[in-house]
XYZ file of C-alpha atoms in Angstrom:
125
model
C -45.903 82.053 53.185
C -44.064 85.241 52.275
C -46.169 88.229 52.463
C -45.890 91.842 52.061
C -48.694 94.270 53.023
C -48.543 98.084 52.212
C -50.417 100.753 54.005
C -50.416 104.462 54.401
C -51.684 105.499 51.053
C -54.194 108.106 50.358
C -55.202 111.538 49.048
C -53.052 114.575 49.659
C -52.563 118.016 48.205
C -49.533 118.707 46.299
C -46.871 119.944 48.481
C -48.013 117.664 51.391
C -46.484 114.593 52.821
C -47.579 110.890 53.315
C -45.405 107.952 54.728
C -46.078 104.411 53.295
C -45.450 101.335 55.390
C -44.809 97.698 54.323
C -45.010 95.018 56.864
C -43.361 91.532 56.164
C -44.117 87.962 57.257
C -43.067 84.384 56.528
C -39.444 84.974 55.873
C -36.287 86.194 57.423
C -36.571 89.951 56.537
C -33.167 90.966 57.345
C -31.786 88.690 54.575
C -33.575 90.535 51.895
C -32.973 94.089 50.172
C -36.321 96.017 49.968
C -37.643 98.435 47.357
C -40.610 100.667 46.619
C -42.014 100.714 42.886
C -44.874 102.634 41.552
C -47.146 102.320 38.661
C -49.234 105.188 37.196
C -52.239 104.622 35.061
C -51.205 103.696 31.495
C -47.579 103.539 32.488
C -44.984 100.980 33.393
C -43.996 100.153 36.873
C -41.045 102.233 37.685
C -38.519 102.164 40.540
C -38.823 104.556 43.327
C -36.398 103.678 46.167
C -34.435 100.638 47.438
C -32.559 99.981 50.748
C -29.992 97.411 51.492
C -30.724 94.511 54.026
C -28.631 96.028 56.677
C -30.208 99.512 56.141
C -26.592 101.002 55.391
C -27.321 102.167 51.772
C -30.286 103.280 50.011
C -30.894 104.264 46.363
C -33.348 106.739 44.874
C -34.954 107.454 41.406
C -33.768 110.978 40.241
C -37.436 112.137 40.272
C -37.710 111.598 44.135
C -34.203 112.253 45.422
C -34.393 114.907 48.075
C -38.182 114.319 48.563
C -38.557 110.722 49.614
C -36.613 108.689 52.171
C -36.771 104.875 52.640
C -36.031 103.234 55.865
C -36.391 100.114 57.564
C -36.659 98.316 61.081
C -35.478 94.750 60.904
C -36.646 93.889 64.355
C -40.059 94.972 63.395
C -39.769 93.518 59.858
C -41.082 96.709 58.397
C -39.977 99.270 55.624
C -41.428 102.808 55.348
C -41.183 105.407 52.457
C -41.626 108.992 53.765
C -42.622 111.214 50.889
C -42.460 114.968 51.070
C -43.352 117.822 48.641
C -45.506 115.384 46.776
C -46.313 116.408 43.019
C -49.268 115.336 40.977
C -46.702 113.170 38.787
C -46.253 110.934 42.147
C -49.791 109.805 41.875
C -49.642 105.891 41.219
C -49.941 102.710 43.230
C -47.013 102.048 45.290
C -45.720 98.687 45.696
C -43.551 97.225 48.319
C -41.067 94.297 47.183
C -38.301 92.218 48.555
C -35.420 90.577 46.854
C -31.594 90.192 46.518
C -29.900 92.560 44.211
C -26.478 93.646 43.208
C -25.786 97.268 42.669
C -26.405 97.148 38.939
C -29.716 95.554 39.251
C -31.176 97.036 42.421
C -33.391 99.461 40.313
C -34.830 96.729 38.272
C -38.080 94.925 39.240
C -36.779 91.584 38.003
C -34.384 91.696 41.079
C -37.338 91.324 43.385
C -39.174 88.118 43.960
C -41.806 89.122 46.453
C -44.408 91.878 46.029
C -47.300 93.367 47.883
C -50.826 94.306 46.671
C -49.963 97.954 46.563
C -51.480 101.002 47.867
C -52.765 104.129 46.182
C -51.369 107.458 46.404
C -53.358 110.199 44.866
C -51.899 114.037 44.698
C -54.265 116.618 43.968
C -52.855 119.747 42.408
């Protein structure tokens, strides 16, 4: 059974940092691209960052570029999202996802077939 489990969310003050983790099980992790999406109350789920299966290329939404960093460890079957200089607008539930994407679709949620349950990130101003 394919599973993704996020952890590391919490409450942080604006300007602070958090690192989110996602642990994968039940499939060959290194065969899949991985991504983080987020969904704020009353808003649609949006792309945050993605990383190719070999870890060689990463992609970011403009709103987090320069502040967030995605990385993966294929041996440990984990992907993480380091979030620096957090802002109140970063408050959302963050979801880890796995899939196979081409460059033109890597920012689309439809490219990902497996999702975690999400972890809440709250940034207080």
